Structure formats: structure tokens, C-alpha cells
GROMACS .gro file of C-alpha atoms in nm:
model
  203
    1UNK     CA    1  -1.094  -0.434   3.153
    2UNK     CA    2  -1.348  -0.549   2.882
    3UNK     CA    3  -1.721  -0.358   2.880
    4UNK     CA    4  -2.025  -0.519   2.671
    5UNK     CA    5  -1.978  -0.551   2.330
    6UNK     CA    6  -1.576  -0.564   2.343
    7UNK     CA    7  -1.568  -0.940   2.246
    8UNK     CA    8  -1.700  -0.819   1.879
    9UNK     CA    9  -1.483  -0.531   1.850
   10UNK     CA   10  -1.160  -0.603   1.642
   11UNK     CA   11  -0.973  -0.268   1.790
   12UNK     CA   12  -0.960  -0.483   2.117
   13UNK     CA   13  -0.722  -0.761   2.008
   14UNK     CA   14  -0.562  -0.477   1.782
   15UNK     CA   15  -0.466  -0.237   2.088
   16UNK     CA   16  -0.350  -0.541   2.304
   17UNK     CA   17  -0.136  -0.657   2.032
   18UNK     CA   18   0.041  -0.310   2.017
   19UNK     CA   19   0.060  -0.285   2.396
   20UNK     CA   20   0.247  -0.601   2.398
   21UNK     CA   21   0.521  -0.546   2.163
   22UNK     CA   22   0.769  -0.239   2.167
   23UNK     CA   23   0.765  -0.257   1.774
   24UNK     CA   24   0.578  -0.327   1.507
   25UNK     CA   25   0.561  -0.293   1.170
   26UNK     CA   26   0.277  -0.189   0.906
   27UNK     CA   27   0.264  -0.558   0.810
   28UNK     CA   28   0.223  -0.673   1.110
   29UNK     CA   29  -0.078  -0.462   1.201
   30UNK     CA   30  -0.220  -0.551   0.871
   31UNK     CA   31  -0.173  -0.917   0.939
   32UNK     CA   32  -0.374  -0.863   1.266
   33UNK     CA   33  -0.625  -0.617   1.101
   34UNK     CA   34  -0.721  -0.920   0.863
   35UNK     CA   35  -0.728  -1.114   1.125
   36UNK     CA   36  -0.996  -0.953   1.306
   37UNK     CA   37  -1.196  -0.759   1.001
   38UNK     CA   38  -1.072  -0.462   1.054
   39UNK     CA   39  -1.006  -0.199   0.739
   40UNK     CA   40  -0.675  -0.125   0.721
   41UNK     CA   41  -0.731   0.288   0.769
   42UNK     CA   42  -0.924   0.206   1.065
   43UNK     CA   43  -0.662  -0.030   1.210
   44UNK     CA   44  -0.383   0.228   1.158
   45UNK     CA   45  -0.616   0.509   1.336
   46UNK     CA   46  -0.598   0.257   1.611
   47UNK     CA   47  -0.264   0.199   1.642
   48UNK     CA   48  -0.211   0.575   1.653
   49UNK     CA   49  -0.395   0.518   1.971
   50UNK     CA   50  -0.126   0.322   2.131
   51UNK     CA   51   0.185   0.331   1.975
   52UNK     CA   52   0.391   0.637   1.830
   53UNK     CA   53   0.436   0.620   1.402
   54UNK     CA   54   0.816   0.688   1.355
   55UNK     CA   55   0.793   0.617   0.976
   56UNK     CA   56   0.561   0.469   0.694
   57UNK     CA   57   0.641   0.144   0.845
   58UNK     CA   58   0.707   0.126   1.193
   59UNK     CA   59   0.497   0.196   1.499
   60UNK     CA   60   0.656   0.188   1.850
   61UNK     CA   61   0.614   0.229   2.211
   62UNK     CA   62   0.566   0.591   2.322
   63UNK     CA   63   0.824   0.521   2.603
   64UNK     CA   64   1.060   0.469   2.313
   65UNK     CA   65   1.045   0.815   2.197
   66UNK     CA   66   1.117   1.179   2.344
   67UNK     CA   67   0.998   1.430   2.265
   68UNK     CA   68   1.106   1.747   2.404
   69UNK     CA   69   0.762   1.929   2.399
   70UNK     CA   70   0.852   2.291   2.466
   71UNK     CA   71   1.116   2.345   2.272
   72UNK     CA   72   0.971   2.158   1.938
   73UNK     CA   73   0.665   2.357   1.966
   74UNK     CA   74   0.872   2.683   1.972
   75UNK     CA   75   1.032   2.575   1.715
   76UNK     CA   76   0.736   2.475   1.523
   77UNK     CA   77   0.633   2.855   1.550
   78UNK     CA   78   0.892   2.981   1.314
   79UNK     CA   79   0.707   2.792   1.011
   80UNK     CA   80   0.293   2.810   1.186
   81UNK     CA   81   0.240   3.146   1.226
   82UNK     CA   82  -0.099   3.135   1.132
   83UNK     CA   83  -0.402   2.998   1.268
   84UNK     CA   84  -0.348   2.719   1.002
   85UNK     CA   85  -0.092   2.536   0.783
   86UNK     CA   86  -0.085   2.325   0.573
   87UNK     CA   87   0.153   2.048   0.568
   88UNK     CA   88   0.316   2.114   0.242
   89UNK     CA   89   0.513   2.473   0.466
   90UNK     CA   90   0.636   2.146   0.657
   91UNK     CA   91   0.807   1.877   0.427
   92UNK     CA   92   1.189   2.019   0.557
   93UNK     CA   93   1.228   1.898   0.887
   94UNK     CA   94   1.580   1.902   0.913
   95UNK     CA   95   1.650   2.190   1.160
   96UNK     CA   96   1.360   2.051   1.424
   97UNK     CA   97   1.543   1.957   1.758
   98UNK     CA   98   1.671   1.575   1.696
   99UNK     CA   99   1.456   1.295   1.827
  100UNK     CA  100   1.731   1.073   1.984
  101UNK     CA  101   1.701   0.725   1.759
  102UNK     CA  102   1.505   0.847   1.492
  103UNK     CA  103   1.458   1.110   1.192
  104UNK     CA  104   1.235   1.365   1.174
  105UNK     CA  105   0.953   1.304   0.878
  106UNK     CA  106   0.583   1.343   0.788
  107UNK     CA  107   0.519   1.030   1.011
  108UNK     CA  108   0.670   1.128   1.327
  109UNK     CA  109   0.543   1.471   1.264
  110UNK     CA  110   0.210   1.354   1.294
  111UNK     CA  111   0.264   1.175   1.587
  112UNK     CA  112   0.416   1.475   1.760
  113UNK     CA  113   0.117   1.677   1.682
  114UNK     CA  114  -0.127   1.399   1.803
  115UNK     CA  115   0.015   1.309   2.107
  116UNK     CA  116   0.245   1.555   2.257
  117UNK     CA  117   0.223   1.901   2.081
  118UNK     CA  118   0.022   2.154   2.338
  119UNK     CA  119   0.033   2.424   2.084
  120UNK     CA  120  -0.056   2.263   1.785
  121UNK     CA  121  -0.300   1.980   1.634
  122UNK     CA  122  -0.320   1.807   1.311
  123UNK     CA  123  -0.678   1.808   1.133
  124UNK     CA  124  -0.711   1.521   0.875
  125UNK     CA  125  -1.009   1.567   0.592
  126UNK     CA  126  -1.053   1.148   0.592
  127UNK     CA  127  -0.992   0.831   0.720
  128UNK     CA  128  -0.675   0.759   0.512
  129UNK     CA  129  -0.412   0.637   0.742
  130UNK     CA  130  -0.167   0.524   0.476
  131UNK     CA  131  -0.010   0.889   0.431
  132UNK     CA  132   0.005   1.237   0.633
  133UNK     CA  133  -0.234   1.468   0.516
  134UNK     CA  134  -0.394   1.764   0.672
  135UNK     CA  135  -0.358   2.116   0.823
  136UNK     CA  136  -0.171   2.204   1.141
  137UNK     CA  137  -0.375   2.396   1.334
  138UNK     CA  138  -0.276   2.624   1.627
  139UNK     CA  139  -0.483   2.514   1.967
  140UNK     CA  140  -0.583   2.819   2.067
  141UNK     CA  141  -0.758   2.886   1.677
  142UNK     CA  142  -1.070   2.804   1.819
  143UNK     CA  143  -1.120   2.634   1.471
  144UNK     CA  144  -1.306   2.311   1.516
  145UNK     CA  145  -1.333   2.134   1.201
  146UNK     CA  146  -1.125   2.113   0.909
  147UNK     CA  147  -1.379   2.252   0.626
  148UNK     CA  148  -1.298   2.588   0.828
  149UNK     CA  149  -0.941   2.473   0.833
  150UNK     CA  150  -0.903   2.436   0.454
  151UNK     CA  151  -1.105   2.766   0.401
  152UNK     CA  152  -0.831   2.999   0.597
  153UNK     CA  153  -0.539   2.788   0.436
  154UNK     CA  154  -0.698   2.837   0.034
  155UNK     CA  155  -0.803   3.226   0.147
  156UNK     CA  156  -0.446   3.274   0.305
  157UNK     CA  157  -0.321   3.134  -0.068
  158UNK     CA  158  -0.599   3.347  -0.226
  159UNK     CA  159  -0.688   3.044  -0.394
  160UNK     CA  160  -1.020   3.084  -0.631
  161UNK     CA  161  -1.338   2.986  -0.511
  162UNK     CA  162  -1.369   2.722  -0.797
  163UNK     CA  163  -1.345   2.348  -0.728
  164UNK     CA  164  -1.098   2.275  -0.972
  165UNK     CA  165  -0.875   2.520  -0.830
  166UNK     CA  166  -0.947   2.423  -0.444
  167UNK     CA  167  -0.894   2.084  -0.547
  168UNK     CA  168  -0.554   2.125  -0.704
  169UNK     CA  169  -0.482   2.357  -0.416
  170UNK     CA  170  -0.553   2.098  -0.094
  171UNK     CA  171  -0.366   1.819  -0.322
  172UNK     CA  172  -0.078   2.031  -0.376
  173UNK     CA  173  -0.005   2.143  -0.015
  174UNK     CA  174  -0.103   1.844   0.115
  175UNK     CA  175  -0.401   1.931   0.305
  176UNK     CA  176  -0.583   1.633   0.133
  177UNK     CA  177  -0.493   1.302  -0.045
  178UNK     CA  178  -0.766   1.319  -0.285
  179UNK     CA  179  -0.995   1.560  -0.437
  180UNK     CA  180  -1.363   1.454  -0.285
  181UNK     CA  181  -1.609   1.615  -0.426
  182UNK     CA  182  -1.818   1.712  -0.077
  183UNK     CA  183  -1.559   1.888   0.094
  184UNK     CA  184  -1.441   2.065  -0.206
  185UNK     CA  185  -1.793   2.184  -0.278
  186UNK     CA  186  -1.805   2.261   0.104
  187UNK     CA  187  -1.482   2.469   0.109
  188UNK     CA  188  -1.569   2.634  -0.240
  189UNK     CA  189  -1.939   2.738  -0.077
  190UNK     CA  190  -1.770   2.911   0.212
  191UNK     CA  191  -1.465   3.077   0.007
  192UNK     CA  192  -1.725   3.250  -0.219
  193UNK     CA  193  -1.929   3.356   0.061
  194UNK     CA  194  -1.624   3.505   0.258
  195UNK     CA  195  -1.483   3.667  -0.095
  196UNK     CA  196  -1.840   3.822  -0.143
  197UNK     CA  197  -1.853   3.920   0.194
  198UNK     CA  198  -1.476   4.132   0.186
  199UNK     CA  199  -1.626   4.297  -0.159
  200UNK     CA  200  -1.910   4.451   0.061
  201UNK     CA  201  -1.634   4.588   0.323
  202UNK     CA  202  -1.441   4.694   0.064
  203UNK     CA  203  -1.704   4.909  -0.080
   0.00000   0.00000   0.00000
């Protein structure tokens, strides 16, 4: 069904494309994203919409994969005990529950945590599709956006409230791809306040 203003909106094309095919690769969507204008971040994002990421280059069908929800949640638990964590605790995904067809990695991680997960979510500081970066967050947090996100993970770490040291922090554990200067200041503001704040309870 198309609504006003569809005809002008690249993502259209984009998610039809995806819903036609069962597979299709990072090329391909870039071929259509050029096609159609679209930035290649914002294309991916789209995708995400549709079709499940099994790897840095291949999207497919969500019929094509299963996950068994329950059990890789619980098993998930062993390594997010916190309210947040950040993706770096996650590289070894060996010992997950096997996805029949495919290996567990950053990729299909992400689109477990996007699509399926009920106890979990992945918060992403930017647009960057190209990668996985970002904090798993537990649902029931009540943490709503990822400045707050990053805050608990550099606290947990006891990570300085100093930008350079944030900055090598959320690059390290993979909470970010790149050290912008905004949310760094942002998650530097808060870290001093909340440091300042367990001084006074302290005393």
C-alpha cells in the first residue's frame, strides 16, 4: 500500500527489493541505494527493517533463520548481568545455542537483539550501519537512551570522567565506532556529576 509522499521516498523501492529476494548481499543493496539516493548507513538501517544481517555481507529473509528466543536469551544472561553491556563482554560467541545454517557473530548478534530478543536490546550511538557498535541493554533497565547507556557502562569500568579517557573507553569496548565529540562531552558531563554526587554520600 503506498501513502502520499511514498513515490519520493527511496526506502520504498529499497524494502520491496529486499522483500522480493531471500538473499542479498551488501553490494546489492548498495547498488539499489545509488540507485535511488539513498546513503548507504541509511539504506542498511532499512534493510535491517526487512531482512535479518547474518554477516558483514549478507542480509536474508527472516523465515530463513531461527532463532530459538528463550533459550538464547537465557543464555545471553550468563555474560549481561547488568543493566548494560557493552559489546566488547560479547566478541566470543561460540558457546550461544547454534543457529541452524549459520555462525554466530557481531552481525547476527545484532539482528537477534533487534528483532527477536525479549530480554535484551541493542542501543547504537549513530547512524553507522557498516559495523556493530553499541551497548546491550536489558529491557526491563528502564534506560531510554544511550548517553545514559554509556554512562552506567564507563561508571561500571570506573572509567574517568575525562574525554580522552571516555573516548578511548567507548572505542575500546565497542560501544562506539568513533570518538564524537558531543556525546563524549555528554557522557563526561554526567560521569562527573554522578562521581561528585557518590563523594557527597560518601561523606
Amino acid at each position: 500500500v503506498c501513502h502520499p509522499g511514498d513515490e519520493i521516498d527511496g526506502r520504498v523501492p529499497l524494502r520491496e527489493f529486499c522483500r522480493a529476494h531471500s538473499d542479498v548481499t551488501l553490494e546489492q543493496v548498495g547498488a539499489v541505494a545509488k540507485e535511488y539516493n539513498i546513503a548507504l548507513d541509511a539504506a542498511i538501517g532499512t534493510v535491517h527493517e526487512v531482512m535479518v544481517r547474518v554477516d558483514g555481507d549478507r542480509f536474508v529473509s527472516p523465515e530463513m533463520v531461527s532463532f530459538d528466543v528463550a533459550v538464547i536469551d537465557s543464555e545471553l544472561e550468563r555474560y549481561c548481568v547488568s543493566a548494560v553491556t557493552t559489546l566488547g563482554v560479547l566478541d566470543g560467541l561460540s558457546d550461544l545455542s547454534a543457529i541452524p545454517g549459520y555462525n554466530w557473530n557481531r552481525f547476527l548478534l545484532e539482528s537477534f537483539l533487534r528483532r527477536a530478543s525479549r530480554r535484551f536490546m541493542l542501543m547504537k550511538p549513530s547512524a553507522s550501519e557498516r559495523d556493530v557498535a553499541g551497548v546491550v541493554v536489558r529491557r526491563d533497565s528502564g534506560i531510554v537512551e544511550i548517553a545514559e547507556a554509556l554512562v552506567m557502562a564507563a561508571m561500571a569500568s570506573g572509567v574517568a570522567a575525562d574525554a580522552h579517557e571516555v573516548g578511548e573507553f567507548l572505542v575500546a569496548t565497542r560501544c562506539t565506532q568513533r570518538r564524537g565529540a558531543n556525546l563524549i562531552a555528554q557522557v563526561v558531563s554526567r560521569l562527573r556529576d554522578l562521581y561528585e554526587r557518590r563523594k557527597l554520600d560518601v561523606r
